[in-house]
Coordinates of C-alpha atoms in Angstrom, one line a residue:
X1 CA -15.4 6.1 -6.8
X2 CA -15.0 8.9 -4.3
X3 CA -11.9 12.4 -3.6
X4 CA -8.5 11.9 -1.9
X5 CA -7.9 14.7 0.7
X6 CA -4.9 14.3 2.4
X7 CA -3.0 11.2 3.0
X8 CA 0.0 10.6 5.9
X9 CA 2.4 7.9 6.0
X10 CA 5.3 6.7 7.6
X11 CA 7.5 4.7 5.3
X12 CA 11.1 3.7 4.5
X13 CA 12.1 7.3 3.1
X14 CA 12.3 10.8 3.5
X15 CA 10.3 11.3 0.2
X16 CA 10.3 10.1 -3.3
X17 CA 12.2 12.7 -4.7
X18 CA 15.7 11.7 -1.7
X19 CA 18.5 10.7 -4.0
X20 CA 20.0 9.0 -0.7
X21 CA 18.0 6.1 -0.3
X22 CA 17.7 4.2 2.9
X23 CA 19.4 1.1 1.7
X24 CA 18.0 -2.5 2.7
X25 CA 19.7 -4.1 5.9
X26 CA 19.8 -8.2 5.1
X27 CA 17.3 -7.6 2.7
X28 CA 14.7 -5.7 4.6
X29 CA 14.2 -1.4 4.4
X30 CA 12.5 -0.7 7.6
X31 CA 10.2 1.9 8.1
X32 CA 11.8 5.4 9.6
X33 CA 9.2 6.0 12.6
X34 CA 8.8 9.2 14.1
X35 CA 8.5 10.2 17.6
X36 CA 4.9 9.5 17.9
X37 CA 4.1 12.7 19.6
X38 CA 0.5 12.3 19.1
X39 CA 0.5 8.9 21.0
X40 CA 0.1 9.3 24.4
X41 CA 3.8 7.5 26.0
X42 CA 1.7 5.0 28.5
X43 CA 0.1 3.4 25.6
X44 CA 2.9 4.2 23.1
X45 CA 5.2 1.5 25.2
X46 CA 2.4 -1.0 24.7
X47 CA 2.1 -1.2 21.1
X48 CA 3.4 -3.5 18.7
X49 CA 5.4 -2.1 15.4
X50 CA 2.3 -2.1 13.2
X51 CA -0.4 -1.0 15.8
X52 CA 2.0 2.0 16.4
X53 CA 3.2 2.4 12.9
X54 CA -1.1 2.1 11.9
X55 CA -2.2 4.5 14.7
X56 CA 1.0 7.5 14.5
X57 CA 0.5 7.7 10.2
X58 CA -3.6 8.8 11.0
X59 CA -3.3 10.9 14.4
X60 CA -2.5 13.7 12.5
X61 CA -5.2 13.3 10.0
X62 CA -7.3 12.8 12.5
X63 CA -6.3 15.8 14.9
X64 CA -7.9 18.7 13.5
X65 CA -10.5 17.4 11.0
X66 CA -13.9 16.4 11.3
X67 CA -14.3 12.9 12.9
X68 CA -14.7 9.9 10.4
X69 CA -17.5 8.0 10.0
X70 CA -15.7 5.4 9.8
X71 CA -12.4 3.3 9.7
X72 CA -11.2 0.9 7.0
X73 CA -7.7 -0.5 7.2
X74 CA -6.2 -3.0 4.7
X75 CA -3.5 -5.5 5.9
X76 CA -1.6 -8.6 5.7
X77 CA 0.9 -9.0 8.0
X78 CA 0.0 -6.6 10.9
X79 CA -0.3 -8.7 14.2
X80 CA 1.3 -11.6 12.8
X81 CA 4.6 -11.2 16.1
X82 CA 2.5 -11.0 18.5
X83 CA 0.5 -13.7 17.3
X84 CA 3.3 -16.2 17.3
X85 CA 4.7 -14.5 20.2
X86 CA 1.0 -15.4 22.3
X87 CA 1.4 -19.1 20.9
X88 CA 5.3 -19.3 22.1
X89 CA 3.9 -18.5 25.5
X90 CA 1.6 -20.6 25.7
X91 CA 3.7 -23.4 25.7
X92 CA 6.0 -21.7 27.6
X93 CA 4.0 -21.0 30.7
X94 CA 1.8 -24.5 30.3
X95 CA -1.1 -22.8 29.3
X96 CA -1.0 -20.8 32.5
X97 CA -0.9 -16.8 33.3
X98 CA -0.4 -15.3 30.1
X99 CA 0.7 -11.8 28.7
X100 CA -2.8 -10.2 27.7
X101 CA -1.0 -7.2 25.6
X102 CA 0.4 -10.0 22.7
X103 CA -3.0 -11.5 22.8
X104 CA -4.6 -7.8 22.1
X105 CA -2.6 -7.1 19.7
X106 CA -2.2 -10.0 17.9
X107 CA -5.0 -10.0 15.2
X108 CA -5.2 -8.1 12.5
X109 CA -7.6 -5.7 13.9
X110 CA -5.7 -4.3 16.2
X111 CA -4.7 -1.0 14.2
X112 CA -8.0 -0.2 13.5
X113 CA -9.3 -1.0 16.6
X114 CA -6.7 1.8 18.4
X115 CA -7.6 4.5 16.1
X116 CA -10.9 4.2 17.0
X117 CA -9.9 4.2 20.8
X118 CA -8.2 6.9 20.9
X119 CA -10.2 9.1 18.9
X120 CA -13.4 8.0 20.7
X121 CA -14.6 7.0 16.9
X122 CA -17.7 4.6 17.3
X123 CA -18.6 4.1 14.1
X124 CA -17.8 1.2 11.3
X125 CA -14.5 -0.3 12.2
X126 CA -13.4 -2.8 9.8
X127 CA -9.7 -4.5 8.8
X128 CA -9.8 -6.6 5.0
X129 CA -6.6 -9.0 5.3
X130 CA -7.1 -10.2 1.2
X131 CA -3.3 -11.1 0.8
X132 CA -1.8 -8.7 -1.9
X133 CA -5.3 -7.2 -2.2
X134 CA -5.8 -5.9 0.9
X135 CA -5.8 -2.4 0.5
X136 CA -8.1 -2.8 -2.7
X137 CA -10.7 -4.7 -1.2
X138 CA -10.5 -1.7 2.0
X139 CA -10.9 0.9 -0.9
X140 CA -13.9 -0.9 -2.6
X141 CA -15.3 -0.6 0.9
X142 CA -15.0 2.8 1.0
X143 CA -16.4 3.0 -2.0
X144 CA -19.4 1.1 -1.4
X145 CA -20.1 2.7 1.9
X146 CA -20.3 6.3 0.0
X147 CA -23.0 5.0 -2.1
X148 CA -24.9 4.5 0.4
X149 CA -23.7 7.4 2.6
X150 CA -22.6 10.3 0.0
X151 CA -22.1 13.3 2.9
X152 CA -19.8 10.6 5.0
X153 CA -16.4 11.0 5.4
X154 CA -14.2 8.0 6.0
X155 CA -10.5 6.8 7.1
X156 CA -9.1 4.9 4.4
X157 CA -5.6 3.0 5.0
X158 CA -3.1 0.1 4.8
X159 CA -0.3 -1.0 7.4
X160 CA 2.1 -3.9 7.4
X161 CA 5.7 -4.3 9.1
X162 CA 8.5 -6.6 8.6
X163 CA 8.2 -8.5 12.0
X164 CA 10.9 -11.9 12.6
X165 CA 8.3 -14.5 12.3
X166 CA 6.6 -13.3 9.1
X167 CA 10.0 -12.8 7.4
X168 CA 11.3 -16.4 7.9
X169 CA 7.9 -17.3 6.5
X170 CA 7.9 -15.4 3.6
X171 CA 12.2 -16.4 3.0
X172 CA 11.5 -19.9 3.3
X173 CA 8.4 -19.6 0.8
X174 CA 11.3 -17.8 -1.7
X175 CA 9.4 -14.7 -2.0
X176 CA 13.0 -12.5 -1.2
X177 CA 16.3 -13.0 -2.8
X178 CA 19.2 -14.8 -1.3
X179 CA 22.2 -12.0 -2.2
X180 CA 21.9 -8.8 -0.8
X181 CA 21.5 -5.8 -3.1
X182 CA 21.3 -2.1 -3.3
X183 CA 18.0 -0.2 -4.4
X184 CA 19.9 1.5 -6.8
X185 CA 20.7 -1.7 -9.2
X186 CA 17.4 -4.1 -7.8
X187 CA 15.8 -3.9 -11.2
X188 CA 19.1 -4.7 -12.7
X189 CA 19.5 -7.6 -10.5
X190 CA 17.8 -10.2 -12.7
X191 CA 16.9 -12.6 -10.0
X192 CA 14.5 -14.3 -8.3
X193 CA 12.7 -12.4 -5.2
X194 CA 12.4 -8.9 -4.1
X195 CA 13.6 -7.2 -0.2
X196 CA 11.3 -6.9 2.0
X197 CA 9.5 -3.2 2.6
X198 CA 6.9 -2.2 5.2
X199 CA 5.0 0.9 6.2
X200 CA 1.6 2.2 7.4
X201 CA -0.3 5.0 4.9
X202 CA -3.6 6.8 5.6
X203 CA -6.3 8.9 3.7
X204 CA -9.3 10.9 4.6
X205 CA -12.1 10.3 1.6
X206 CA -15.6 11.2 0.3
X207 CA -17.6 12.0 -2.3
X208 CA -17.0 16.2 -2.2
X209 CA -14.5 17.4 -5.2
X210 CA -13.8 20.4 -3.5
X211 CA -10.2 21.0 -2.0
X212 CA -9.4 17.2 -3.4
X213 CA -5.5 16.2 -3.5
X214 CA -7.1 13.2 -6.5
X215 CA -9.9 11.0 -7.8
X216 CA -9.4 7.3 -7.6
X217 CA -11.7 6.7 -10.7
X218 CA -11.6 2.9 -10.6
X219 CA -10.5 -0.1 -9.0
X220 CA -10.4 -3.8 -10.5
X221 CA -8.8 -7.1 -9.7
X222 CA -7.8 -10.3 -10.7
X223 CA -6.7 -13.1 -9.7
X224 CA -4.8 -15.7 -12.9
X225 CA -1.8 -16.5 -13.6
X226 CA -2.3 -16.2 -17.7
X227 CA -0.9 -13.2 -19.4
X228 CA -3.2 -13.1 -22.1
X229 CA -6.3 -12.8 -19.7
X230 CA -4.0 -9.9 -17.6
X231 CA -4.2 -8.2 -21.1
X232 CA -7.7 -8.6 -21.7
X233 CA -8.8 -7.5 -18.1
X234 CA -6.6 -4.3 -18.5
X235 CA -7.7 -3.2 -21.9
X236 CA -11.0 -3.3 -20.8
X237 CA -10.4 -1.8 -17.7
X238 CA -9.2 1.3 -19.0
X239 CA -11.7 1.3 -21.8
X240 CA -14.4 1.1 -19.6
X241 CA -13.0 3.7 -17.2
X242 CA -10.9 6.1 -19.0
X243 CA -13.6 8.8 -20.2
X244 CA -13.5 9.6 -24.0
X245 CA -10.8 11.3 -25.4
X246 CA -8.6 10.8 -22.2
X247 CA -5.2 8.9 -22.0
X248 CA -3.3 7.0 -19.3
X249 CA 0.0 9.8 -19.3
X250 CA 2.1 7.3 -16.5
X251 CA 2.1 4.0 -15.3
X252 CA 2.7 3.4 -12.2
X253 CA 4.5 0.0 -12.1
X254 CA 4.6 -2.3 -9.3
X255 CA 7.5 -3.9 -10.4
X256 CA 9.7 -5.2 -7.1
X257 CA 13.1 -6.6 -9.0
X258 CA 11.4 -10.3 -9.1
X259 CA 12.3 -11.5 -12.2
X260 CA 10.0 -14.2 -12.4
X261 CA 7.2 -11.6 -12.0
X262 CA 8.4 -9.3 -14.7
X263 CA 6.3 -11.1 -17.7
X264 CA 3.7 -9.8 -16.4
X265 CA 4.8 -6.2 -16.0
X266 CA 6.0 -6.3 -19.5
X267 CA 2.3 -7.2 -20.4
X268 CA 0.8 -3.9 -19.1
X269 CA 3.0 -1.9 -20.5
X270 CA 2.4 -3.3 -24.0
X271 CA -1.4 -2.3 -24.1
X272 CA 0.0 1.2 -22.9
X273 CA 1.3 3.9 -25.8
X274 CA 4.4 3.4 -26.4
X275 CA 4.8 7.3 -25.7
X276 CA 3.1 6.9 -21.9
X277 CA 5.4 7.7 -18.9
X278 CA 6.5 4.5 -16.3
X279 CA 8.1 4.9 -12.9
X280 CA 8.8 2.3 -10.2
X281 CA 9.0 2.5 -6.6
X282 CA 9.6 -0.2 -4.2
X283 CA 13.6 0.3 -4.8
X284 CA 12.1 2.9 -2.4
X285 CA 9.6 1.1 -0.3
X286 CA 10.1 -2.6 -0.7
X287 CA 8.0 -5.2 -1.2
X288 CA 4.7 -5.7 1.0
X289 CA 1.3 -6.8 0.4
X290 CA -0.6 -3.2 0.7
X291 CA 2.5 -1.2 -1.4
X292 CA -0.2 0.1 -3.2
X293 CA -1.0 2.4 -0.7
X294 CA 2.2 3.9 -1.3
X295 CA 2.0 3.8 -4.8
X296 CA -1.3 5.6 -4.2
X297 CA 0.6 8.8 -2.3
X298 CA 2.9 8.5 -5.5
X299 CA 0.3 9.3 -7.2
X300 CA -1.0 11.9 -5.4
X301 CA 2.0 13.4 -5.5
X302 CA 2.6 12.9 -8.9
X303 CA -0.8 15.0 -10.0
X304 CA 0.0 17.8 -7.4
X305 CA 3.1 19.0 -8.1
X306 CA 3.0 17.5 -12.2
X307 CA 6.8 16.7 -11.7
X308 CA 8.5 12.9 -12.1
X309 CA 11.7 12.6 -9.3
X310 CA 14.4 11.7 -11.6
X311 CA 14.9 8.6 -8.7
X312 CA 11.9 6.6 -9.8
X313 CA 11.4 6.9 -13.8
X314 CA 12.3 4.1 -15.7
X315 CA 10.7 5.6 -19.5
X316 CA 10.1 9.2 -19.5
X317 CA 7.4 10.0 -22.2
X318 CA 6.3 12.8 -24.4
X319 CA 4.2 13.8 -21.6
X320 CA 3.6 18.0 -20.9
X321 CA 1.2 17.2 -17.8
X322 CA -0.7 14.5 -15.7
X323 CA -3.7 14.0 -16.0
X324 CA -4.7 10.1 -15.7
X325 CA -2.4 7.5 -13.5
X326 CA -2.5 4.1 -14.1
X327 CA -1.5 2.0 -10.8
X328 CA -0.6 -2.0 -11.6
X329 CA -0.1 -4.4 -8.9
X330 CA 1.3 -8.0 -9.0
X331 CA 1.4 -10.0 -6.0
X332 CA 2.9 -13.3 -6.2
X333 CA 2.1 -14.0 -9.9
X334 CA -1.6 -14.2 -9.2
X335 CA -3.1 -11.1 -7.2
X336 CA -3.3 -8.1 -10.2
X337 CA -4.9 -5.1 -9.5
X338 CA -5.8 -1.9 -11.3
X339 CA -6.1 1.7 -10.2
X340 CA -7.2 4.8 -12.1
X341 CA -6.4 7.6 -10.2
X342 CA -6.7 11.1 -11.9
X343 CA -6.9 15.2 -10.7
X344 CA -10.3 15.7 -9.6
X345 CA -13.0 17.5 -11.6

């Protein structure tokens, strides 16, 4: 597939290692923005949550590196308040003058679409909005586009916030869990739906090895509800992908505290050695479609500094380094995806 260089986010925590968690409010662990330095104030003021949350995690990749060829941004939710926010005035003001800033900002393009403004980037500018594969399908983009282009250099990321109107959507739908709870004990919990998460994460890719943070060796999806195919798909995955006489040493498990969706999780982790290491991580950044953009900076992480936070394991195996890092995704019971992710050669 193609090297990580650096990645930048801006997410509910300090890092993954904090043993004081920012704790969920009604459910929902928002995002702890920074100051935005990099955004000049006029347009600051006129951004939406996501748009600003999108544009401040890439400025500073952006600032002193070589300009990107491109732009590819996975997300679900991104736009959706000022979408309904445009709608609400229309009826309000009878279809007269209208606000043109929550019309601007209310697709999903928006995030991508201020990155390139501000950094005068004219080049391929695209947003996937695939549901709990967003950020896959923007990574297989990537990928595709450095076949083509091997000596390119491309902005690969994923944003989504928590806005009002999505929320209620997603709580009437019973995708979050009526009692609230602590991060500490949400895989404990044993109940239906997860708390809601948000956060905006960016990477600067290609196809040069040198200086690379990781490799993301291989992507692949699926979209079932059986078990038995989940199992199938994986093993194959990894033996198709894993080279010979490599292992998976960790897991990185999507699970988010939903007990319905646990069968699943339970599934991976059976084709795994029972000796491979599994950690967890949306008690840190809750649940949202493109988490596995997070989970991806986990694993970053993870390969850099070869050290688990004692926060997120939940089996620590026989493991003396990490070399190969298995990333599994459910979404709703019927969006899986697979990432290998391993230190570059």
């Amino acid at each position: 597939m193609f090297y990580i260089h650096q990645s930048s986010s801006i997410w509910t925590q300090e890092n993954f290692a904090a043993t004081d968690f920012n704790e969920p409010v009604d459910r929902k662990i928002f995002a702890l923005e920074p100051a935005y330095q990099d955004i000049p104030p006029g347009i600051l003021r006129r951004m939406g949550k996501a748009v600003r949350m999108g544009v401040g995690a890439a400025m500073p990749l952006l600032q002193n590196n070589v300009k990107p060829n491109g732009i590819i941004i996975g997300t679900t939710n991104s736009g959706k308040e000022d979408c309904v926010k445009f709608l609400n005035q229309i009826v309000d003001y009878n279809e007269g003058m209208l606000t043109p800033i929550n019309f601007v900002q209310s697709t999903p393009n928006a995030t991508a679409a201020q990155i390139g403004l501000l950094t005068k980037n004219h080049g391929y500018n695209i947003t996937h909005t695939q549901l709990g594969l967003a950020f896959e399908f923007a990574a297989i983009d990537a990928d595709m586009l450095l076949l083509e282009n091997p000596l390119h250099n491309y902005l690969l990321g994923a944003v989504d916030d928590i806005s009002t109107f999505n929320y209620n959507f997603e709580d009437k739908a019973g995708a979050y869990k009526k009692e609230d709870i602590s991060t500490k004990n949400l895989y404990e919990s044993n109940t239906p739906g997860c708390i809601a998460g948000e956060a905006a994460t960016m990477f600067l890719v290609n196809k040069n090895a040198q200086n690379a943070i990781a490799k993301l060796v291989a992507i692949d999806t699926l979209h079932n509800e059986d078990e038995q195919i989940l199992k199938e798909k994986l093993q194959y995955f990894i033996e198709n992908n894993l080279p010979n006489g490599e292992k998976i040493d960790l897991l990185l498990s999507g699970e988010n505290g939903d007990n319905r969706l646990n069968k699943y999780y339970t599934t991976c982790e059976a084709v795994l050695n029972e000796t491979t290491s599994i950690v967890r991580y949306k008690h840190l950044t809750g649940e949202y479609p493109t988490a596995t953009a997070m989970g991806l900076v986990l694993a970053c992480t993870i390969l850099q500094t070869q050290q688990l936070p004692t926060t997120i394991i939940k089996r620590k195996g026989n493991n003396v380094a990490y070399r190969n890092i298995l990333i599994y995704n459910n979404y709703k019971a019927v969006q899986h995806s697979f990432m290998l992710v391993s230190i570059p050669n």
